PDB file of C-alpha atoms in Angstrom:
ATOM      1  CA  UNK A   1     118.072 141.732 173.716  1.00 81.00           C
ATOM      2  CA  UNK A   2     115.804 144.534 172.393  1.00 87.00           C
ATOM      3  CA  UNK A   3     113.921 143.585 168.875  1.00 89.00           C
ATOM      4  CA  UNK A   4     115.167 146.992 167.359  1.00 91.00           C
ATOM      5  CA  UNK A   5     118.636 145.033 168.144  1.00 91.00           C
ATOM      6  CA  UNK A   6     118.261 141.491 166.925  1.00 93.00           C
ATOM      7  CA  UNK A   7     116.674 143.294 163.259  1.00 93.00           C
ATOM      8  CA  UNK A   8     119.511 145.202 163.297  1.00 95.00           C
ATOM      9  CA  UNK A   9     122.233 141.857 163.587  1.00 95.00           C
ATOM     10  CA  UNK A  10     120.004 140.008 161.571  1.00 95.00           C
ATOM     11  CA  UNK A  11     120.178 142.196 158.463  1.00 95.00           C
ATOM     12  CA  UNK A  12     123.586 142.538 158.436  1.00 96.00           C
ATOM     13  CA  UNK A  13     123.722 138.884 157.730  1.00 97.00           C
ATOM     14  CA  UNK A  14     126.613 139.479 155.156  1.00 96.00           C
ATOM     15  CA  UNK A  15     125.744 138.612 151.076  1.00 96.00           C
ATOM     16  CA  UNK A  16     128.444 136.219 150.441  1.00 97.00           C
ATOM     17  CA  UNK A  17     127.534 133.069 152.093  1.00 97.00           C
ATOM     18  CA  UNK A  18     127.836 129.323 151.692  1.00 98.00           C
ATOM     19  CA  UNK A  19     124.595 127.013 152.032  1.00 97.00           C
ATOM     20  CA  UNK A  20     123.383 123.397 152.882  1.00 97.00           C
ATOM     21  CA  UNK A  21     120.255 121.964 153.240  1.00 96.00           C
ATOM     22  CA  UNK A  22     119.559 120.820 156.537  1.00 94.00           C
ATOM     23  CA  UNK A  23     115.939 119.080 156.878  1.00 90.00           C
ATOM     24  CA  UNK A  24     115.954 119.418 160.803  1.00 95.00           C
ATOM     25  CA  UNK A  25     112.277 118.909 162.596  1.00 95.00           C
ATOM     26  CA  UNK A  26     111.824 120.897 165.521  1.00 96.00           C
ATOM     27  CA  UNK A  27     108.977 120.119 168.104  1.00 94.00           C
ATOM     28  CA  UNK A  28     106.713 122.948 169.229  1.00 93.00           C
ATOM     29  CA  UNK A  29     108.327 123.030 172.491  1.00 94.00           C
ATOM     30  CA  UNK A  30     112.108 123.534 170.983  1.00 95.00           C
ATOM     31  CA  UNK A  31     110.720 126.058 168.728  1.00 95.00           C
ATOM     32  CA  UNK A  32     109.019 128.392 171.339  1.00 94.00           C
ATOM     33  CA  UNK A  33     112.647 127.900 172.891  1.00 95.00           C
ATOM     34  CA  UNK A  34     114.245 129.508 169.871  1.00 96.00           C
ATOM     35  CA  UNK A  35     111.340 132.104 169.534  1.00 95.00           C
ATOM     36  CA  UNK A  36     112.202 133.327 172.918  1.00 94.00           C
ATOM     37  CA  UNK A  37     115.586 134.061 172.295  1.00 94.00           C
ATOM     38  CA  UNK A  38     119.166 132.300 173.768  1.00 92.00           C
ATOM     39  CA  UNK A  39     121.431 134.778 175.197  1.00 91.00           C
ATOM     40  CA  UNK A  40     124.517 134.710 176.756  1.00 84.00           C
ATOM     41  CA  UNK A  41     124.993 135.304 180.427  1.00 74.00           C
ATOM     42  CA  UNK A  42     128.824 135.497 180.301  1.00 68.00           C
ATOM     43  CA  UNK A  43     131.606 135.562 178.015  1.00 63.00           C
ATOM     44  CA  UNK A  44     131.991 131.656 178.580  1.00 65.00           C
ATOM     45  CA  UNK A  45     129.197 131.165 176.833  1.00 76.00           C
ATOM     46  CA  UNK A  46     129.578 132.193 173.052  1.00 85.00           C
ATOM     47  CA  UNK A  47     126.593 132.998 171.427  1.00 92.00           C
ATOM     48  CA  UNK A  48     123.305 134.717 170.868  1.00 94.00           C
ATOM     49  CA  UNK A  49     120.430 132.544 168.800  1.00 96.00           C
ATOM     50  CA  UNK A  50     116.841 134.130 167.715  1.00 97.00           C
ATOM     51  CA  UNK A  51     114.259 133.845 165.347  1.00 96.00           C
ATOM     52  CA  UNK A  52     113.709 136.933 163.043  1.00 95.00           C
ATOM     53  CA  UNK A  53     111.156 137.108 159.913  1.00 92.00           C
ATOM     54  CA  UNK A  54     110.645 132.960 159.456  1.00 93.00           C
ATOM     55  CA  UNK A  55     115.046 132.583 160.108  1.00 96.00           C
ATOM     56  CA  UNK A  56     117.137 131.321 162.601  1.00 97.00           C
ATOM     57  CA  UNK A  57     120.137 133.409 163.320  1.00 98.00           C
ATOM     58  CA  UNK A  58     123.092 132.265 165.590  1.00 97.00           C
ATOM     59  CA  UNK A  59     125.690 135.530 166.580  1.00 96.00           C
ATOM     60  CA  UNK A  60     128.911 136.014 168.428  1.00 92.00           C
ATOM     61  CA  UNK A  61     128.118 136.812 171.524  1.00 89.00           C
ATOM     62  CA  UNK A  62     131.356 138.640 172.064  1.00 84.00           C
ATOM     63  CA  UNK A  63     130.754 141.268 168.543  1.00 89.00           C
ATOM     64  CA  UNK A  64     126.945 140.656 167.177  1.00 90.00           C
ATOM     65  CA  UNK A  65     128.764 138.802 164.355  1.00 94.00           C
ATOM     66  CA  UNK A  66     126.123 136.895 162.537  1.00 96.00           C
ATOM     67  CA  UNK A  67     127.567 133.750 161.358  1.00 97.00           C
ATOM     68  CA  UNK A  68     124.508 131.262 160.545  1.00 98.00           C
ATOM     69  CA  UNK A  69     121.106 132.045 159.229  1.00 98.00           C
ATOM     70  CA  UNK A  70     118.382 128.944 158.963  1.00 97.00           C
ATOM     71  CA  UNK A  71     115.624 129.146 157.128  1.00 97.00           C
ATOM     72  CA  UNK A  72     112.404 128.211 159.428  1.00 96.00           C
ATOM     73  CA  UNK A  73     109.253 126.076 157.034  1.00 94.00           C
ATOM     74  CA  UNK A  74     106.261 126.085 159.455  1.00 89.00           C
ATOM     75  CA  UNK A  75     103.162 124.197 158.216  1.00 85.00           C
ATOM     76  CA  UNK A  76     100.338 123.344 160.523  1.00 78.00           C
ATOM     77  CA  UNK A  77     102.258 121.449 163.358  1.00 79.00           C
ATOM     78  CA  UNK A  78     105.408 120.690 161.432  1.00 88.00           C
ATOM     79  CA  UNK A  79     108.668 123.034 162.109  1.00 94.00           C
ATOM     80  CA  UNK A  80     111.409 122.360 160.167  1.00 95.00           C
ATOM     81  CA  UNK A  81     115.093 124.039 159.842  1.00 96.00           C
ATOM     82  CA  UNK A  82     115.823 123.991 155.716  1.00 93.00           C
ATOM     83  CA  UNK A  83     118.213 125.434 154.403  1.00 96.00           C
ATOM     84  CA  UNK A  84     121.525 126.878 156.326  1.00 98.00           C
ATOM     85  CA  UNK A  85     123.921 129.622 155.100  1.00 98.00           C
ATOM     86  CA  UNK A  86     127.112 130.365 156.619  1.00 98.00           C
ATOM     87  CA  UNK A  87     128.590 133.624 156.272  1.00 97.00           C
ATOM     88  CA  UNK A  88     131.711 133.909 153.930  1.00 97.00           C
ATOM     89  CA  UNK A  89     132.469 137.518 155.362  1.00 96.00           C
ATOM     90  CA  UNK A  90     136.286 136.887 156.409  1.00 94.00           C
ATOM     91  CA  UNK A  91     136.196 140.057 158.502  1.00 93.00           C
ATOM     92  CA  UNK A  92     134.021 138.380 160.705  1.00 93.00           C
ATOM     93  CA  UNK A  93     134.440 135.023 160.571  1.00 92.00           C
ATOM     94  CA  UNK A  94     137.358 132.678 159.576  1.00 89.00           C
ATOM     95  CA  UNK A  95     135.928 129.479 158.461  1.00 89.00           C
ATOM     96  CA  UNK A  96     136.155 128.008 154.598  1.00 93.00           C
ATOM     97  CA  UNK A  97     134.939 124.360 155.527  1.00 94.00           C
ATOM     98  CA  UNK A  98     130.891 124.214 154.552  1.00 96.00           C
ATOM     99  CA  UNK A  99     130.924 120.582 156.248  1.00 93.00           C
ATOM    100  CA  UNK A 100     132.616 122.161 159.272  1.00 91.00           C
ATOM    101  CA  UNK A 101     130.796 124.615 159.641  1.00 94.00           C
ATOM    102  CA  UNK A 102     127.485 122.790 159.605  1.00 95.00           C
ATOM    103  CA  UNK A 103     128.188 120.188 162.207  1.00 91.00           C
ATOM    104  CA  UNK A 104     129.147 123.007 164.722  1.00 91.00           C
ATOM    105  CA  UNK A 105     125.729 124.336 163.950  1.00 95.00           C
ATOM    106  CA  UNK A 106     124.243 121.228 164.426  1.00 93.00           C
ATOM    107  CA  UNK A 107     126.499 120.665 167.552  1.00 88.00           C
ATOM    108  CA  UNK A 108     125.246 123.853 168.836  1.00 91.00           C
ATOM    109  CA  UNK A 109     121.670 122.812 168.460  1.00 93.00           C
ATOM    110  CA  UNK A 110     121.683 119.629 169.973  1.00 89.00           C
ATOM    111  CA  UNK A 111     123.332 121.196 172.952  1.00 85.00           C
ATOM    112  CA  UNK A 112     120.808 124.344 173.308  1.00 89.00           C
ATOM    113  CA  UNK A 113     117.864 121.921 172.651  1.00 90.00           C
ATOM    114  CA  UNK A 114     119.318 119.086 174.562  1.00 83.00           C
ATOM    115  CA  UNK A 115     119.134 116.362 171.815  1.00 84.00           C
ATOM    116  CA  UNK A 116     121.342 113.446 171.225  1.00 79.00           C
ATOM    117  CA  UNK A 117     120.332 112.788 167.421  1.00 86.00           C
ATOM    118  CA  UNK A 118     121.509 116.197 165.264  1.00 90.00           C
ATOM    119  CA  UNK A 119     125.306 115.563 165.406  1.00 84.00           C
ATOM    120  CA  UNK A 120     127.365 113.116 167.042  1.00 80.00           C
ATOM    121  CA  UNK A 121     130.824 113.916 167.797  1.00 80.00           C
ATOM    122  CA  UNK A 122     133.400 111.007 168.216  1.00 84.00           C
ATOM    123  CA  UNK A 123     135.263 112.550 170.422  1.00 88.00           C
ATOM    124  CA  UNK A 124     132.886 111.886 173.525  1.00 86.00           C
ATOM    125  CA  UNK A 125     133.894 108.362 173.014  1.00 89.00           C
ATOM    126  CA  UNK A 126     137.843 109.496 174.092  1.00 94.00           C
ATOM    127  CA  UNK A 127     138.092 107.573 177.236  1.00 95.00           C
ATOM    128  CA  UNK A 128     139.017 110.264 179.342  1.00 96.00           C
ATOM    129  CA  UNK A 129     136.659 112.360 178.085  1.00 94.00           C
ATOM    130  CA  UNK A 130     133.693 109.679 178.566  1.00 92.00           C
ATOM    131  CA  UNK A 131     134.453 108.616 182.180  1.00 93.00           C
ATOM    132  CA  UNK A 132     133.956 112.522 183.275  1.00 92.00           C
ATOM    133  CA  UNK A 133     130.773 112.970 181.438  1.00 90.00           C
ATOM    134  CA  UNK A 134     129.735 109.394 182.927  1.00 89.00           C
ATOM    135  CA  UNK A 135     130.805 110.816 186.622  1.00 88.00           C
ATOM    136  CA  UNK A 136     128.793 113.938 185.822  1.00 84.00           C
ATOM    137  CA  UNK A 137     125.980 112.641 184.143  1.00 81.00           C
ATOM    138  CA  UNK A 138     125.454 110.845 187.588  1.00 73.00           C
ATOM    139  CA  UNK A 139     124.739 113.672 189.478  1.00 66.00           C
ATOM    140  CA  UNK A 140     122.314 115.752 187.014  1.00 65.00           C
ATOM    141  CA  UNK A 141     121.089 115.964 183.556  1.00 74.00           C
ATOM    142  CA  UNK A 142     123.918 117.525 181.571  1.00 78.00           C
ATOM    143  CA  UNK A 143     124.294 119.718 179.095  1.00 78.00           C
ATOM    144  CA  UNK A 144     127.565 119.287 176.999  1.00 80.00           C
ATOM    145  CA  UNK A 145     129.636 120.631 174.363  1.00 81.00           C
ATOM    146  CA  UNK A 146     133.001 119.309 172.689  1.00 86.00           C
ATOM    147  CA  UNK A 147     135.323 122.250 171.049  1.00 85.00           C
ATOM    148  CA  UNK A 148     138.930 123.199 170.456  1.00 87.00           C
ATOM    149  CA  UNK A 149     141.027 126.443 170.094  1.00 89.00           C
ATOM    150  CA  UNK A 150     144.231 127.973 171.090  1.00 93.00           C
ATOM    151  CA  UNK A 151     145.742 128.120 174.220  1.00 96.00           C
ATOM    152  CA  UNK A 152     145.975 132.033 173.659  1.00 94.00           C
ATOM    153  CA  UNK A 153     142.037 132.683 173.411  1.00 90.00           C
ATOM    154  CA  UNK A 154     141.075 130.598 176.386  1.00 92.00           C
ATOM    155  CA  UNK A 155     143.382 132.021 178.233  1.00 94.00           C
ATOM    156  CA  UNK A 156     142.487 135.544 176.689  1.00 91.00           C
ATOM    157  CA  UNK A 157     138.474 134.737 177.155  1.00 88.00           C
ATOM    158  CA  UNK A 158     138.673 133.746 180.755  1.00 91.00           C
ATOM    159  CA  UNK A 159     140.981 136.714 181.895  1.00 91.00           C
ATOM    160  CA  UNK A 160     138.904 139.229 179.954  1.00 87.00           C
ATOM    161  CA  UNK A 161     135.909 137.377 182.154  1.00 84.00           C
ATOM    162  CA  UNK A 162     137.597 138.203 185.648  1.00 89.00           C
ATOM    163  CA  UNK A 163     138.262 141.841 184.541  1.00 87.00           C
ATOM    164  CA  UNK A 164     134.837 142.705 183.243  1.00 82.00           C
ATOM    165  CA  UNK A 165     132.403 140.147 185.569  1.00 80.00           C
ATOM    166  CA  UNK A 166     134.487 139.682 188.810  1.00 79.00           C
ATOM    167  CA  UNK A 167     131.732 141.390 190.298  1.00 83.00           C
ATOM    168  CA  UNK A 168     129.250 138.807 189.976  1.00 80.00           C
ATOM    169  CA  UNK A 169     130.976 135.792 188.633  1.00 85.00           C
ATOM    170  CA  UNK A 170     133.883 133.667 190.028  1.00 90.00           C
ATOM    171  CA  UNK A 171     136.331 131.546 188.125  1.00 92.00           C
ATOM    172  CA  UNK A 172     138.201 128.883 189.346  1.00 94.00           C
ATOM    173  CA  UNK A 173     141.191 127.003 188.121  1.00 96.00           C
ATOM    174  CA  UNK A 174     142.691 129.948 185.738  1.00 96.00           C
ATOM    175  CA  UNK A 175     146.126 129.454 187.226  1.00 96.00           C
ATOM    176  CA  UNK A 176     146.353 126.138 187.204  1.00 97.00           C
ATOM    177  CA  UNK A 177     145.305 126.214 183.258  1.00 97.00           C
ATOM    178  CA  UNK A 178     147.741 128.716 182.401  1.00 97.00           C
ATOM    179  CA  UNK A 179     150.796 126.614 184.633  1.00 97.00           C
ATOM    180  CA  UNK A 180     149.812 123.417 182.935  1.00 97.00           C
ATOM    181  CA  UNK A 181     149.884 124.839 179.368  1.00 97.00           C
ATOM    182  CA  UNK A 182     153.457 126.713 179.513  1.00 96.00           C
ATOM    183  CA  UNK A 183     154.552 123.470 177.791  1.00 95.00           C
ATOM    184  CA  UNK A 184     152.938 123.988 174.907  1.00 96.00           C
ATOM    185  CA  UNK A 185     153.200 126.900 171.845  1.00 96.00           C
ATOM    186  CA  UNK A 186     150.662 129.758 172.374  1.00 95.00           C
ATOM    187  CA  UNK A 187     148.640 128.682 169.517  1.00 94.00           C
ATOM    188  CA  UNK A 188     148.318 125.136 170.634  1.00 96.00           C
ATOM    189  CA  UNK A 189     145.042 124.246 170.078  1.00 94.00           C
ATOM    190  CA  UNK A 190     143.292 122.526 173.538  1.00 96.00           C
ATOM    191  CA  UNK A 191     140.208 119.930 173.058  1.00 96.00           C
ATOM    192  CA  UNK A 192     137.169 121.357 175.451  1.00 94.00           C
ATOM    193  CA  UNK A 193     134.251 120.070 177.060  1.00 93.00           C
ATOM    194  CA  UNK A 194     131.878 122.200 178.643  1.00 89.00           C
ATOM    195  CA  UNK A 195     129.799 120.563 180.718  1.00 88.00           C
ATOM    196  CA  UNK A 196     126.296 122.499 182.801  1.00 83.00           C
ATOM    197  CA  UNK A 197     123.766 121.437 185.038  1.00 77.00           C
ATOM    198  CA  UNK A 198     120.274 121.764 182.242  1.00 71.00           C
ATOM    199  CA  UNK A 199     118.244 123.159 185.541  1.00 69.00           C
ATOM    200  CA  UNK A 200     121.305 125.340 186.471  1.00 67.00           C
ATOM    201  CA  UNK A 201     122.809 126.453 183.224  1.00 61.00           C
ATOM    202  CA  UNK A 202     124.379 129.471 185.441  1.00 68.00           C
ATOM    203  CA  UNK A 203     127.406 127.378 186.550  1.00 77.00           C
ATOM    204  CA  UNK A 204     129.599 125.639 184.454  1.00 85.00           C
ATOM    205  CA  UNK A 205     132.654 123.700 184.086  1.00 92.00           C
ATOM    206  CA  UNK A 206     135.187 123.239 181.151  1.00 94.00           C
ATOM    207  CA  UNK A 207     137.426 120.395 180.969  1.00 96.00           C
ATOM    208  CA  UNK A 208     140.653 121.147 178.997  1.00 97.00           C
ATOM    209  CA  UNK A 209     142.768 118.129 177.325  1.00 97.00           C
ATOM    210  CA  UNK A 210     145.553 117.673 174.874  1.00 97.00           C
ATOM    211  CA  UNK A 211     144.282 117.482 171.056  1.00 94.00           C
ATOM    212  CA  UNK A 212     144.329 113.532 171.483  1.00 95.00           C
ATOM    213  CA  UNK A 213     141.966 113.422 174.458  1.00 95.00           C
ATOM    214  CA  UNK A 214     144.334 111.869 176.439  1.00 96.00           C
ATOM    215  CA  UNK A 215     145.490 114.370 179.172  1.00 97.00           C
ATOM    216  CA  UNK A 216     143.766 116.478 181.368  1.00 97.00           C
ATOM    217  CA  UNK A 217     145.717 120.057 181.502  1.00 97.00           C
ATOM    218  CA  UNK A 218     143.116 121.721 183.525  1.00 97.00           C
ATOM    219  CA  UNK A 219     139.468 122.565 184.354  1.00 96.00           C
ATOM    220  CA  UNK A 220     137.692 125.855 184.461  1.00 95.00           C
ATOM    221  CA  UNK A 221     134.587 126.303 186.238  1.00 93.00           C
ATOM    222  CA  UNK A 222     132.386 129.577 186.802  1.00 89.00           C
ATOM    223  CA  UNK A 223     130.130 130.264 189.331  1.00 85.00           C
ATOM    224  CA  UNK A 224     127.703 133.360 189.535  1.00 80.00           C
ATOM    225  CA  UNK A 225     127.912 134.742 192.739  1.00 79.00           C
ATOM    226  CA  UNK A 226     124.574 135.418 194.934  1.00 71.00           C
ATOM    227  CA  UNK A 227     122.451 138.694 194.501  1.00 62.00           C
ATOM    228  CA  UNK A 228     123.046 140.989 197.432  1.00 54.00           C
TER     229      UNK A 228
END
């Protein structure tokens, strides 16, 4: 992304926001991470993070939405994250929980940085869900994400995928996902994990389950197809 582009998101950070303090230490390593920029490479992957002007800023990938700002405190070799503000614009985001709202953040940063101690999510402890990050975790290092939404966006996101990327990018298991989920309203809400190899990020896999963990509906994995 082009710096006239990411000042450009970054100042329309909207001026009604909520705010937390965070007190997050960040090694020197993780922050030349952030300083380069996180992009997505598809529209399975979410959003855009980068650091603007001494601030953290985490956007839809999908619209340039900006949806969290972090204050950055730098002071000889100590980085910290302070204080977090969530937009409140409801035109282009939804949310009204402040707690919420920060443990995705936090969620999001442990999986971009690959940490284990920002935010722990119960719901890796679901049986089901822990023997197929066990099995995985096996075979390489894993990065991992827990999420839900409806039925209707994933099924939205991944089609809109095939349409625009087929070119370059191959999803598996769409019909499958959309059979399994028939049984349930539109707006059901399905528990996710994504799951990527940390040394090849480029291919993916999403595990979709019923809200109480306990049944696997389907599994969606992407694959970027080789360079001619």
């Amino acid at each position: 992304m082009k710096t006239e582009r990411k000042i450009k998101i970054a100042e329309s950070f909207s001026n009604k926001y909520a705010e937390t303090e965070l007190d997050i230490d960040l090694s020197q390593k993780e922050f030349e991470l952030l300083d380069r920029g996180i992009f997505a490479r598809s529209m399975d992957e979410k959003w855009n993070i980068f650091i603007h002007k001494d601030s953290l800023f985490f956007t839809r990938s999908w619209t340039n939405n900006c949806i969290y700002k972090a204050d950055l405190e730098i002071k000889r070799r100590r980085i910290k994250l302070n204080n977090l503000k969530v937009t409140r614009n409801t035109d282009e985001y939804k949310g009204t929980d402040l707690k919420s709202d920060t443990d995705l953040f936090k969620k999001l940063l442990q999986m971009y940085l690959g940490r284990e101690d920002l935010y722990i999510d119960d719901r890796v402890n679901l049986p089901l869900i822990k023997l197929i990050i066990e099995k995985y975790s096996k075979e390489n290092k894993l990065r991992k994400s827990i999420g839900s939404q409806s039925i209707e966006l994933n099924l939205r996101i991944y089609n809109s995928l095939i349409e625009s990327s087929s070119d370059y990018i191959t999803v598996n298991g769409l019909e499958e996902l959309t059979n399994n989920t028939k049984k349930y309203d539109s707006n059901y809400e399905l528990l996710s994990l994504h799951i990527s190899n940390k040394e090849d990020p480029k291919n993916s896999t999403t595990f979709f389950f019923n809200q109480e963990g306990t049944e696997l509906v389907g599994e969606i994995t992407t694959e970027r197809k080789a360079s001619r």
